[in-house]
mmCIF file with all atom_site columns, C-alpha atoms in Angstrom:
data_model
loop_
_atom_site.group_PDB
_atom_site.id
_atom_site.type_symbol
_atom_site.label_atom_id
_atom_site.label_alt_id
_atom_site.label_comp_id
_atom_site.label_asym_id
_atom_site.label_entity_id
_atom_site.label_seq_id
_atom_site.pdbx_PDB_ins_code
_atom_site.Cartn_x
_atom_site.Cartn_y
_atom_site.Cartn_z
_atom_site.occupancy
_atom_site.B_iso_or_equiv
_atom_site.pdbx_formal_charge
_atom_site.auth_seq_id
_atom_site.auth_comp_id
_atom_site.auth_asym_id
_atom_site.auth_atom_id
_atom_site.pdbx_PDB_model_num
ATOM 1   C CA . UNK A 1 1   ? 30.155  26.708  -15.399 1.00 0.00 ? 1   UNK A CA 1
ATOM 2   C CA . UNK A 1 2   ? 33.181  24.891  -14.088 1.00 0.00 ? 2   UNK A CA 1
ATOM 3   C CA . UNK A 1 3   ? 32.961  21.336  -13.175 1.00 0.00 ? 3   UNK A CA 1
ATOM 4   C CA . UNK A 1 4   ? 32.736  21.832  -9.435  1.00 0.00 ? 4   UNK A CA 1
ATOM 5   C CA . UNK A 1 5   ? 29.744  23.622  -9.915  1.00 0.00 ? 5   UNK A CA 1
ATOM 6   C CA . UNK A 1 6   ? 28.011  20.682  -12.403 1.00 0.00 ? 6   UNK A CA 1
ATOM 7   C CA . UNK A 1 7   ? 29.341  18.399  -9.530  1.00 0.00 ? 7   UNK A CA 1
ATOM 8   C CA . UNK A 1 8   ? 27.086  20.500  -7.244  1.00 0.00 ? 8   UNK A CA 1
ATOM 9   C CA . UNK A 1 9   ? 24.162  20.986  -8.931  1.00 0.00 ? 9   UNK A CA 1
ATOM 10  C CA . UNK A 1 10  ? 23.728  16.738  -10.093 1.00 0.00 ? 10  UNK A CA 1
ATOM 11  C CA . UNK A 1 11  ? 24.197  16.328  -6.245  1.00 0.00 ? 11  UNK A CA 1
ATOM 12  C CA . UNK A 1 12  ? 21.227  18.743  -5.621  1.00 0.00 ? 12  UNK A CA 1
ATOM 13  C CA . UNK A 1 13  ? 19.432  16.659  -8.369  1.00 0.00 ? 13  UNK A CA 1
ATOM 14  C CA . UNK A 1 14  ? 20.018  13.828  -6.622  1.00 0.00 ? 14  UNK A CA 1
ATOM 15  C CA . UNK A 1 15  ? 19.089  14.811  -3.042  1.00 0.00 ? 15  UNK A CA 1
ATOM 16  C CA . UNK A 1 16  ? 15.774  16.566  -4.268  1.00 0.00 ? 16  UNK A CA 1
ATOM 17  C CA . UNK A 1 17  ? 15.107  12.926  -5.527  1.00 0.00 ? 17  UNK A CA 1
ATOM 18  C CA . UNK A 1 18  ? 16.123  11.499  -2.567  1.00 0.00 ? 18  UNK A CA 1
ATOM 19  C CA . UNK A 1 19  ? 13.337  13.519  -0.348  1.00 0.00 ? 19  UNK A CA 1
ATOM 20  C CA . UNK A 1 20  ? 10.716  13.199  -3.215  1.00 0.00 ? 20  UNK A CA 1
ATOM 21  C CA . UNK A 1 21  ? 11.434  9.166   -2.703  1.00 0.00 ? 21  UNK A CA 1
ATOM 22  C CA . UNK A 1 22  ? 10.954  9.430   0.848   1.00 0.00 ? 22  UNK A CA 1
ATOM 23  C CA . UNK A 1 23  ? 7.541   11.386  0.856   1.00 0.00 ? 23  UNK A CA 1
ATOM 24  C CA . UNK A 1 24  ? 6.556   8.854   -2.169  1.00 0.00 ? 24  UNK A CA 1
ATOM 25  C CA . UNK A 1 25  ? 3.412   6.566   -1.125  1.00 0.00 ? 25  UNK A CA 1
ATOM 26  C CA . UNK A 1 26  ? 2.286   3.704   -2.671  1.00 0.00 ? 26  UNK A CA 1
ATOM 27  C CA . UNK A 1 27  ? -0.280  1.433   -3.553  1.00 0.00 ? 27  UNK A CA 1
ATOM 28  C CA . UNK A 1 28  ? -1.147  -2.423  -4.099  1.00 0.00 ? 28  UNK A CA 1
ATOM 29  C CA . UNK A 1 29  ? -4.597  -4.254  -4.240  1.00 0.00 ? 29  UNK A CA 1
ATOM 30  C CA . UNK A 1 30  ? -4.159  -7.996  -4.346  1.00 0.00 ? 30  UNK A CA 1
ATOM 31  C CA . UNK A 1 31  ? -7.072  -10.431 -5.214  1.00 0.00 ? 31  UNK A CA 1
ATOM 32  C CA . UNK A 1 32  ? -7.713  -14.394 -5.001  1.00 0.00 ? 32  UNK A CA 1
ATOM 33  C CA . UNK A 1 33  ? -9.915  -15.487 -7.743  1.00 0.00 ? 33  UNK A CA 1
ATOM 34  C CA . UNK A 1 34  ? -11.557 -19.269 -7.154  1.00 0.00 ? 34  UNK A CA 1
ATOM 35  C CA . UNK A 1 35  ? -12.634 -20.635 -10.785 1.00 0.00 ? 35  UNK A CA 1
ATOM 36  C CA . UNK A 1 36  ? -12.264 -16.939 -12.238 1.00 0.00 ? 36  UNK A CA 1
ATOM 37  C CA . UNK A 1 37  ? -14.255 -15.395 -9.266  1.00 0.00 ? 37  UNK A CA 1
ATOM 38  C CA . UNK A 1 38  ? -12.953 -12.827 -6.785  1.00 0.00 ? 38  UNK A CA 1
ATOM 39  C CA . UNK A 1 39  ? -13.410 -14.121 -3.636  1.00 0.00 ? 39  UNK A CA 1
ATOM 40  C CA . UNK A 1 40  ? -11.117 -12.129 -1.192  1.00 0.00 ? 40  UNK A CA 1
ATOM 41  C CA . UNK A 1 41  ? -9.379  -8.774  -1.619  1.00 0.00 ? 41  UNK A CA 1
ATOM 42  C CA . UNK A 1 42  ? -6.535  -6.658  0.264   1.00 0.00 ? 42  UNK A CA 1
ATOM 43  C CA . UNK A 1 43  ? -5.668  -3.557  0.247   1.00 0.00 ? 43  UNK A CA 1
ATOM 44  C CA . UNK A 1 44  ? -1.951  -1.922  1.157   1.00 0.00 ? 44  UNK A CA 1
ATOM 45  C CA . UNK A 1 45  ? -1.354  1.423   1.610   1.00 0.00 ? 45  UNK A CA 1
ATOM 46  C CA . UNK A 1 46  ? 2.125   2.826   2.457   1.00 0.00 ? 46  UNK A CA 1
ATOM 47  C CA . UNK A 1 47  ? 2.925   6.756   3.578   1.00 0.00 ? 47  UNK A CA 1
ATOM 48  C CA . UNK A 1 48  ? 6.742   6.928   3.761   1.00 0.00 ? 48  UNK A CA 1
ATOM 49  C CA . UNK A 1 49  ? 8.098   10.224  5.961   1.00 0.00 ? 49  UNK A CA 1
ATOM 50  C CA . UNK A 1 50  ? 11.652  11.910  6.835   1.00 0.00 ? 50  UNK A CA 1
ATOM 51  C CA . UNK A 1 51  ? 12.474  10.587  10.060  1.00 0.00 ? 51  UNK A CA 1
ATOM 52  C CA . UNK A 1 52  ? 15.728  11.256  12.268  1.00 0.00 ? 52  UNK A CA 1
ATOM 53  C CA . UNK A 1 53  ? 19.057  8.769   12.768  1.00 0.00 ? 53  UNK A CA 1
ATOM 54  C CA . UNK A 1 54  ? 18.914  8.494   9.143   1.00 0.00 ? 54  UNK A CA 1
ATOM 55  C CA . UNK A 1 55  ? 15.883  6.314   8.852   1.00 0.00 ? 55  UNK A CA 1
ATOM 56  C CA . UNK A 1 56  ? 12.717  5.859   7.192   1.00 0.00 ? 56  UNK A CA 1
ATOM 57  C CA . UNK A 1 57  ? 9.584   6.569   9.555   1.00 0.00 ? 57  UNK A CA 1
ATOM 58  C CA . UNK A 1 58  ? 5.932   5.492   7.974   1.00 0.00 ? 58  UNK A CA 1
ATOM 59  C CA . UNK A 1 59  ? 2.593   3.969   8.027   1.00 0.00 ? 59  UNK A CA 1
ATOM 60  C CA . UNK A 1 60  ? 1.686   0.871   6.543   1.00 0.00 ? 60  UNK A CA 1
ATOM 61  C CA . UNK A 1 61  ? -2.147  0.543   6.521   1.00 0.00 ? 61  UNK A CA 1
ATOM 62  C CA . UNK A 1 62  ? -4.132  -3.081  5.172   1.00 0.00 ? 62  UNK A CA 1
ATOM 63  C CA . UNK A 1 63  ? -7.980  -3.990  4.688   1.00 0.00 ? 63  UNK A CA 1
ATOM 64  C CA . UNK A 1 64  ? -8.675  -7.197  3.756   1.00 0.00 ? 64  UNK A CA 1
ATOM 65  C CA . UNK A 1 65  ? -12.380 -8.220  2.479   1.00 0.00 ? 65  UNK A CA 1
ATOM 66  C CA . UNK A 1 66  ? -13.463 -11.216 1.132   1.00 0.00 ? 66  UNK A CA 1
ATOM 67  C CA . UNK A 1 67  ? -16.506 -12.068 -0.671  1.00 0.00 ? 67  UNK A CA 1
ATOM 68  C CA . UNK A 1 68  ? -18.376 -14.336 2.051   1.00 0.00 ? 68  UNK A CA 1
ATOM 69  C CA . UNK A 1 69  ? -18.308 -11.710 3.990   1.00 0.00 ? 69  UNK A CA 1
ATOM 70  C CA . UNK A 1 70  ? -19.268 -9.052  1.538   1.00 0.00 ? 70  UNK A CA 1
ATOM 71  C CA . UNK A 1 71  ? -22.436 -11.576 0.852   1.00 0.00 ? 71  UNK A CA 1
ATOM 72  C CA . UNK A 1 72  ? -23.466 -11.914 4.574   1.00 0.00 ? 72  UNK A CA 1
ATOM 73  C CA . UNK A 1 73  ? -23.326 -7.838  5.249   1.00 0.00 ? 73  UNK A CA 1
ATOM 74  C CA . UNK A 1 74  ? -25.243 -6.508  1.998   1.00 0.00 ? 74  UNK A CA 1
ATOM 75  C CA . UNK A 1 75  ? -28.323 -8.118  2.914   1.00 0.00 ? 75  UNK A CA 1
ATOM 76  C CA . UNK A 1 76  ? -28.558 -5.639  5.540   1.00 0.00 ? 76  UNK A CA 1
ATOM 77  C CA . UNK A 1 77  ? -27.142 -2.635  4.131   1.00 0.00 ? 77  UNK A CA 1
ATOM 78  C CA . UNK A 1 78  ? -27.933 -3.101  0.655   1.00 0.00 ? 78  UNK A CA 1
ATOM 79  C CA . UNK A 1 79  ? -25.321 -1.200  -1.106  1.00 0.00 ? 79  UNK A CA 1
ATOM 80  C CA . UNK A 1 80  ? -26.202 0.100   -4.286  1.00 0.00 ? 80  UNK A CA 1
ATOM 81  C CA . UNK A 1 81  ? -25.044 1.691   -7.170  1.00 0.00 ? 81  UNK A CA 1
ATOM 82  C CA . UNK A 1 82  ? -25.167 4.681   -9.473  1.00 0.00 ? 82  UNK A CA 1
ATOM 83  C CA . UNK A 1 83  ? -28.466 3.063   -11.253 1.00 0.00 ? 83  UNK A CA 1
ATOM 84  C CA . UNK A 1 84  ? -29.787 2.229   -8.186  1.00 0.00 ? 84  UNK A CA 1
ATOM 85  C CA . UNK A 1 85  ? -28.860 -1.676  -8.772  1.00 0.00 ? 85  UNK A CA 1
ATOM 86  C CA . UNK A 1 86  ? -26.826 -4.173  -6.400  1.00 0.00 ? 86  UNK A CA 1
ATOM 87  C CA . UNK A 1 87  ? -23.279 -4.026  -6.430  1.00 0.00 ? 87  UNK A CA 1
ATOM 88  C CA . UNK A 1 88  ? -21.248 -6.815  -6.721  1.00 0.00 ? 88  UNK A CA 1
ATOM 89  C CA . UNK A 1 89  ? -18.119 -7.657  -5.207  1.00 0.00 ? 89  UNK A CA 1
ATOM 90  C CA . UNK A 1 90  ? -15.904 -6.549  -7.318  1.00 0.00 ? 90  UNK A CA 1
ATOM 91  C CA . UNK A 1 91  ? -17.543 -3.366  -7.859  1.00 0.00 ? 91  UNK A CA 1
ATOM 92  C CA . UNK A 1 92  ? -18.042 -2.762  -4.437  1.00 0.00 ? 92  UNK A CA 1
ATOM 93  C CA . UNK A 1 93  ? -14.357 -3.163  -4.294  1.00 0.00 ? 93  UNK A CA 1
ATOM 94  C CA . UNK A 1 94  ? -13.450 -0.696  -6.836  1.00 0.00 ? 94  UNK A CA 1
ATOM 95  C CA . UNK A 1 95  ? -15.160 1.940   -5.288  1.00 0.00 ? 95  UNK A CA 1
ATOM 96  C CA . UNK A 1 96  ? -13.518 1.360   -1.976  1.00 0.00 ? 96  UNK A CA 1
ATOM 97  C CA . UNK A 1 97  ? -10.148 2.455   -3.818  1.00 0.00 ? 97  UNK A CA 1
ATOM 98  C CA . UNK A 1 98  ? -10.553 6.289   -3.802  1.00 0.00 ? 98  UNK A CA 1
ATOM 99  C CA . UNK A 1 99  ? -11.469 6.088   -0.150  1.00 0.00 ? 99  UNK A CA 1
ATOM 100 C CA . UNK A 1 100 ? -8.361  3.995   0.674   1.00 0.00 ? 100 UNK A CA 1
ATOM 101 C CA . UNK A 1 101 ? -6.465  6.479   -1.837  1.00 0.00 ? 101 UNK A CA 1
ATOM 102 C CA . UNK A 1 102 ? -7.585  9.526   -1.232  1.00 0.00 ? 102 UNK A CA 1
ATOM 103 C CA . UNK A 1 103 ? -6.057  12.900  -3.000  1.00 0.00 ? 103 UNK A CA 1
ATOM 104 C CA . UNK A 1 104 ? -3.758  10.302  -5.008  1.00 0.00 ? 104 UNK A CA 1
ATOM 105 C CA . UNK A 1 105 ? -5.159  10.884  -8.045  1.00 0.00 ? 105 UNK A CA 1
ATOM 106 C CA . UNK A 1 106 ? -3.206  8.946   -10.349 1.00 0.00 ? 106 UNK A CA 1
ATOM 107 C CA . UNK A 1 107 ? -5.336  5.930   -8.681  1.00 0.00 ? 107 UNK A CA 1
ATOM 108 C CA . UNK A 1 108 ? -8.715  7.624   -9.386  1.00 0.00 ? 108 UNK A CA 1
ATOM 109 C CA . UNK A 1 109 ? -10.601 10.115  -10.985 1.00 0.00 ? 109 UNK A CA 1
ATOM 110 C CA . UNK A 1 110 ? -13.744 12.675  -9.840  1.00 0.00 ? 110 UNK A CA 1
ATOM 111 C CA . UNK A 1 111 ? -16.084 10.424  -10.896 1.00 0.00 ? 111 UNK A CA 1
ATOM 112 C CA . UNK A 1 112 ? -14.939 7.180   -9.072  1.00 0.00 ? 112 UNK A CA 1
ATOM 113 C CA . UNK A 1 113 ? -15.640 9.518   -6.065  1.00 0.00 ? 113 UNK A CA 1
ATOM 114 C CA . UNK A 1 114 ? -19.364 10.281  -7.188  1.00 0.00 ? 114 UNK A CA 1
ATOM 115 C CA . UNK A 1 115 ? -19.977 6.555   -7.496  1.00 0.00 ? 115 UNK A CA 1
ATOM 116 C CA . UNK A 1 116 ? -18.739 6.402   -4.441  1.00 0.00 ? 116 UNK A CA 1
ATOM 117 C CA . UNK A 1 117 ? -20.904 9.166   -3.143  1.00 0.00 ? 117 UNK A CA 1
ATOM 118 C CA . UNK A 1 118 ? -23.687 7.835   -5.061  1.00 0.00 ? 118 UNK A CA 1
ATOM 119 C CA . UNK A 1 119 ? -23.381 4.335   -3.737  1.00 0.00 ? 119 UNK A CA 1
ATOM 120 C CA . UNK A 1 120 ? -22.927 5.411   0.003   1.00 0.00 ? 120 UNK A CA 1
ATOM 121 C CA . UNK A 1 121 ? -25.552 7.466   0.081   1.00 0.00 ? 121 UNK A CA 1
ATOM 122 C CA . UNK A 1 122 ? -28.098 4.674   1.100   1.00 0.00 ? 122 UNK A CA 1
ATOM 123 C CA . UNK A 1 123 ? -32.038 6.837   1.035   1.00 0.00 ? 123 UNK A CA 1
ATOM 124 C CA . UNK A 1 124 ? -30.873 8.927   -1.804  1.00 0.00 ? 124 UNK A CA 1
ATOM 125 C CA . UNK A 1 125 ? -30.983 12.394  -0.560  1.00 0.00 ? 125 UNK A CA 1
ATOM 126 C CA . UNK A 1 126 ? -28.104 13.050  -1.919  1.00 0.00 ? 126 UNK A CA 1
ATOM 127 C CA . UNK A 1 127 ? -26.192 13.723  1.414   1.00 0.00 ? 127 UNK A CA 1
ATOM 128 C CA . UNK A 1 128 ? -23.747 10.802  3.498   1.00 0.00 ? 128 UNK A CA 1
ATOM 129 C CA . UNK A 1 129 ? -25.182 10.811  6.862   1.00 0.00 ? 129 UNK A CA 1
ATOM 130 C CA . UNK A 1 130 ? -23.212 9.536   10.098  1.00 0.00 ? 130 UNK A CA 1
ATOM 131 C CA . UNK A 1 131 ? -25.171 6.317   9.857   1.00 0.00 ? 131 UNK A CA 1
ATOM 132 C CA . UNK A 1 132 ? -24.450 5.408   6.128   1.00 0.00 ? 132 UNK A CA 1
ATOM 133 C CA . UNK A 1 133 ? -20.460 5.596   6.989   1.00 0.00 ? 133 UNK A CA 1
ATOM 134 C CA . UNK A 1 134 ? -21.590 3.706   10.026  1.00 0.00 ? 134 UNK A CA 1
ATOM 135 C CA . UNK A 1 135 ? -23.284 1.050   7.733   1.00 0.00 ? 135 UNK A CA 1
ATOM 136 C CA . UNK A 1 136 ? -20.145 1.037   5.244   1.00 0.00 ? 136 UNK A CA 1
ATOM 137 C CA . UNK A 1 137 ? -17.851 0.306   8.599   1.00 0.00 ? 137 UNK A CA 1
ATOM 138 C CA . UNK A 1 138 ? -20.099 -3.054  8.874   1.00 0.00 ? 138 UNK A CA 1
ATOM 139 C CA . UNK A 1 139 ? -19.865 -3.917  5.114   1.00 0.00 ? 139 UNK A CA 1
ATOM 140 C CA . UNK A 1 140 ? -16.114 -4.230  5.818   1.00 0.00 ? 140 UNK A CA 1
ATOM 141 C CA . UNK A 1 141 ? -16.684 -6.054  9.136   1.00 0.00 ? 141 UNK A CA 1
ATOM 142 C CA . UNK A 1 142 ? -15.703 -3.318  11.747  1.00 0.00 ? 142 UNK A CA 1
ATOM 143 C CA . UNK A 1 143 ? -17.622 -1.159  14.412  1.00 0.00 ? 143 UNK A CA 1
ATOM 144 C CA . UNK A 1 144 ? -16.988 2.243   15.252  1.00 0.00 ? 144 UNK A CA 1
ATOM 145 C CA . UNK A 1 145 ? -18.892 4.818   16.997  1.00 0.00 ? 145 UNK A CA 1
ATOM 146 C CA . UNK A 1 146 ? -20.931 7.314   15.613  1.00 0.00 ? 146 UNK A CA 1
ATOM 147 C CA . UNK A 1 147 ? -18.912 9.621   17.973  1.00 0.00 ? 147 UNK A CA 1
ATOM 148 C CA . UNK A 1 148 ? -15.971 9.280   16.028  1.00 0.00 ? 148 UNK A CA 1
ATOM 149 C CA . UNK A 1 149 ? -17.297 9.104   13.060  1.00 0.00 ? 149 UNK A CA 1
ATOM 150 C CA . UNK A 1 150 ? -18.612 12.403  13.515  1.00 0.00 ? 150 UNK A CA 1
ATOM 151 C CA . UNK A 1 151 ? -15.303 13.805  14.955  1.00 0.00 ? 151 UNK A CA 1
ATOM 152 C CA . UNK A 1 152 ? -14.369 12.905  11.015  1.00 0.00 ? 152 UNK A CA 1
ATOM 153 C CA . UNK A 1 153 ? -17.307 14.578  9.346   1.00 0.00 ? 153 UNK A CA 1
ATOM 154 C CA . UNK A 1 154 ? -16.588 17.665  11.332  1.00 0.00 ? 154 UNK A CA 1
ATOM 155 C CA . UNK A 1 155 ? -13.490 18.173  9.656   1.00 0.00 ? 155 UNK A CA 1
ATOM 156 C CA . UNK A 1 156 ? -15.201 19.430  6.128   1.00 0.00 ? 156 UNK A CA 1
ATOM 157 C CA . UNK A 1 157 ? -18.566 20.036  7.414   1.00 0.00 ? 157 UNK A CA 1
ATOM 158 C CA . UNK A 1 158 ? -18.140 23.111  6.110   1.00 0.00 ? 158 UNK A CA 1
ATOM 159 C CA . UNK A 1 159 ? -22.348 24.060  6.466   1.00 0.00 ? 159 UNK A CA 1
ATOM 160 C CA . UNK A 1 160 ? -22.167 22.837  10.360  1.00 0.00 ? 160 UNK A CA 1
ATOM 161 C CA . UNK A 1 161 ? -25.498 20.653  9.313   1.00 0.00 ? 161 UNK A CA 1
ATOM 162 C CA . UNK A 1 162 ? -23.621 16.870  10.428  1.00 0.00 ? 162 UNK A CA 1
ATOM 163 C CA . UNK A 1 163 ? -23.485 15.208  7.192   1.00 0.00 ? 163 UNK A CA 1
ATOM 164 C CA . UNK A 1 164 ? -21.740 15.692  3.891   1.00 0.00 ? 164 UNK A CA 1
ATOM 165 C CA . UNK A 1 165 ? -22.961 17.046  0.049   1.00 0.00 ? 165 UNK A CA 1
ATOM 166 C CA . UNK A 1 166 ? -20.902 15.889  -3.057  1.00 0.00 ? 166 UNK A CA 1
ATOM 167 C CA . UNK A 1 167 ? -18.226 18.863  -2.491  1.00 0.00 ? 167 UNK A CA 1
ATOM 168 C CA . UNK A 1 168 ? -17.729 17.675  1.229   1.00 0.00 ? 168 UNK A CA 1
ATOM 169 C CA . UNK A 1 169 ? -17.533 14.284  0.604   1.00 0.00 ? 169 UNK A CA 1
ATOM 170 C CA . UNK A 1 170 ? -14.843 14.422  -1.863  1.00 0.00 ? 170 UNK A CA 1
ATOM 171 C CA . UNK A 1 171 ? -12.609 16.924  0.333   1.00 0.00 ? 171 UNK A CA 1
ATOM 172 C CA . UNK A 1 172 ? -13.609 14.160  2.751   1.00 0.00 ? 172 UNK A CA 1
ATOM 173 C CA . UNK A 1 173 ? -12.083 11.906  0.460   1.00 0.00 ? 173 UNK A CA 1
ATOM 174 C CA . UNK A 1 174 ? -8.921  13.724  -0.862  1.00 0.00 ? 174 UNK A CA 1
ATOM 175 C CA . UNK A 1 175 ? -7.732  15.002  2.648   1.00 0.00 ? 175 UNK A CA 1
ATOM 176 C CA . UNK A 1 176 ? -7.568  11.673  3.652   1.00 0.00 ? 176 UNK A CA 1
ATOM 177 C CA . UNK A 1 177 ? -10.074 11.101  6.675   1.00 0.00 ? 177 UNK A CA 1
ATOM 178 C CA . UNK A 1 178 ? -12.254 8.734   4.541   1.00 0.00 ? 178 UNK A CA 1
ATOM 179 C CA . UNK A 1 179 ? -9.302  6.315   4.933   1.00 0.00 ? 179 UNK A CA 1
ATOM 180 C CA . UNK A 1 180 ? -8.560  7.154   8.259   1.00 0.00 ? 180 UNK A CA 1
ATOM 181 C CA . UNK A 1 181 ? -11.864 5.923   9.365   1.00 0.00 ? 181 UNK A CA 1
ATOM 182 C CA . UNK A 1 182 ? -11.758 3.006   6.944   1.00 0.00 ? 182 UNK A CA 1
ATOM 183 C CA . UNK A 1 183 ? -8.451  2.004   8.170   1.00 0.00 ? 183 UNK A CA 1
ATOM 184 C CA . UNK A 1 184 ? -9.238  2.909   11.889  1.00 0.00 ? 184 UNK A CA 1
ATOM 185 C CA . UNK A 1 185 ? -7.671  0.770   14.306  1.00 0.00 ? 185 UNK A CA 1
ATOM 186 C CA . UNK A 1 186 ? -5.282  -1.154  11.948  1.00 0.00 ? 186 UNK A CA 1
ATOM 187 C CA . UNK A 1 187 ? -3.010  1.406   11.565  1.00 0.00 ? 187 UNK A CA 1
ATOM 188 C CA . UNK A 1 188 ? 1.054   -0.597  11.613  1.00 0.00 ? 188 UNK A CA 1
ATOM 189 C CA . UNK A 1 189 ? 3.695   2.177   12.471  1.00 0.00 ? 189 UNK A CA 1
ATOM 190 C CA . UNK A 1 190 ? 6.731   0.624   10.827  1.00 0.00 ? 190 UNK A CA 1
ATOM 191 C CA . UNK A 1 191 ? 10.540  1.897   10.939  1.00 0.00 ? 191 UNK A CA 1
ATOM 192 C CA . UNK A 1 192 ? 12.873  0.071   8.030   1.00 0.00 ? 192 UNK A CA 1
ATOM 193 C CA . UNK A 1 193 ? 16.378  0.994   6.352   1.00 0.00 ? 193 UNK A CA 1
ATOM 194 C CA . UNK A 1 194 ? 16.610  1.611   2.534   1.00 0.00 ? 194 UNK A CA 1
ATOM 195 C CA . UNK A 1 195 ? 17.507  -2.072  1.678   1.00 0.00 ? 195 UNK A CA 1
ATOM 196 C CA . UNK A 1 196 ? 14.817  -3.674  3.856   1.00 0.00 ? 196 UNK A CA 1
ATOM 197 C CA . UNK A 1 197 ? 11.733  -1.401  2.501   1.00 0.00 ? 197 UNK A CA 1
ATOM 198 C CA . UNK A 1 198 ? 9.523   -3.642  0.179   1.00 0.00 ? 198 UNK A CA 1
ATOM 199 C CA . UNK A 1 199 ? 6.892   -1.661  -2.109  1.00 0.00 ? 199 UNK A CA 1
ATOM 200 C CA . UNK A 1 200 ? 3.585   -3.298  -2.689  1.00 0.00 ? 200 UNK A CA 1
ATOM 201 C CA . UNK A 1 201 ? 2.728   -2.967  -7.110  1.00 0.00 ? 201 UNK A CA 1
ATOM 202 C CA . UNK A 1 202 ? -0.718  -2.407  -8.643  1.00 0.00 ? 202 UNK A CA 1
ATOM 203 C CA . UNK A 1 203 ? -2.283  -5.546  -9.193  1.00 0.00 ? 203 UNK A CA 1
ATOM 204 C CA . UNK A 1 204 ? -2.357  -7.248  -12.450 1.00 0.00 ? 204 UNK A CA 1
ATOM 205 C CA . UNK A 1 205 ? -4.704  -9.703  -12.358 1.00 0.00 ? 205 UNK A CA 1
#
């Protein structure tokens, strides 16, 4: 192989790296602790896409929850979880992080999706009903119609019976329109050049 050829092939390298960087999403969940207690939580997500005039088109989607909140909403909605006990804040938190990541699986696994399915699904018939996803939309502080909420079910309802099992729930999940909702209506379109993109990191605390 002569050298014009090796010249060709690292610059391939590099470009398929180059598009693999753009389509990369990422990830960050940043807490406030108040003498060793979480007390407020947000969430970043980032979807980075190919866009013309040689920039960098994306969504930038944030949640934030804190724990006052949190305390006021489960007295009515009573979230519970996979032994039928309360959840706390912090667990309550971690199970939010498949919905907000979706088919990313590097940030969760098939069963942070069943406790998630298992904690949503409020009377325990092992189904999540229009009005339990309505009821985790006020946990987080936000209304949304049962209309669209349903537009979203549709998507995997694959049995046409207007609520989801386990297997429909976690497409739900993975194809991303758990998030959607959750993130309805604070969706940030944001346009940036290579030097002016900032990544969020997985928290360490």
């Amino acid at each position: 192989m002569s050298s014009g050829d090796g010249i060709v092939d690292a610059i391939k390298r590099k470009f398929q790296r180059f598009l693999s960087f753009l389509r990369s999403r990422r990830y960050g969940k940043y807490t406030k602790k108040v003498n060793g207690e979480l007390v407020k939580v947000i969430y970043d997500w980032f979807e980075r896409e190919n866009s013309e005039q040689d920039k960098y088109h994306g969504h930038q989607y944030k949640l934030g929850l804190t724990k006052q909140q949190y305390d006021q909403m489960k007295t009515l909605v009573l979230p519970m979880g996979s032994l039928g006990s309360d959840l706390t804040f912090d667990q309550f938190c971690d199970i939010l992080i498949p919905v907000i990541t979706g088919g990313e699986s590097a940030q969760h696994d098939d069963y942070s999706i069943w406790l998630a399915f298992r904690s949503f699904d409020k009377n325990g018939d092992h189904y999540i009903q229009t009005d339990e996803l309505e009821t985790l939309m006020r946990i987080i502080g936000k209304s949304i119609s049962r209309e669209r909420i349903r537009s979203l079910i549709d998507k995997v309802d694959w049995d046409y019976n207007g609520k989801l099992d386990y297997n429909e729930f976690r497409e739900f999940i993975v194809r991303g329109y758990a998030r959607e909702l959750l993130m309805m209506d604070i969706t940030r379109e944001i346009v940036y050049s290579h030097d002016q993109m900032k990544v969020p990191t997985k928290d360490t605390t």
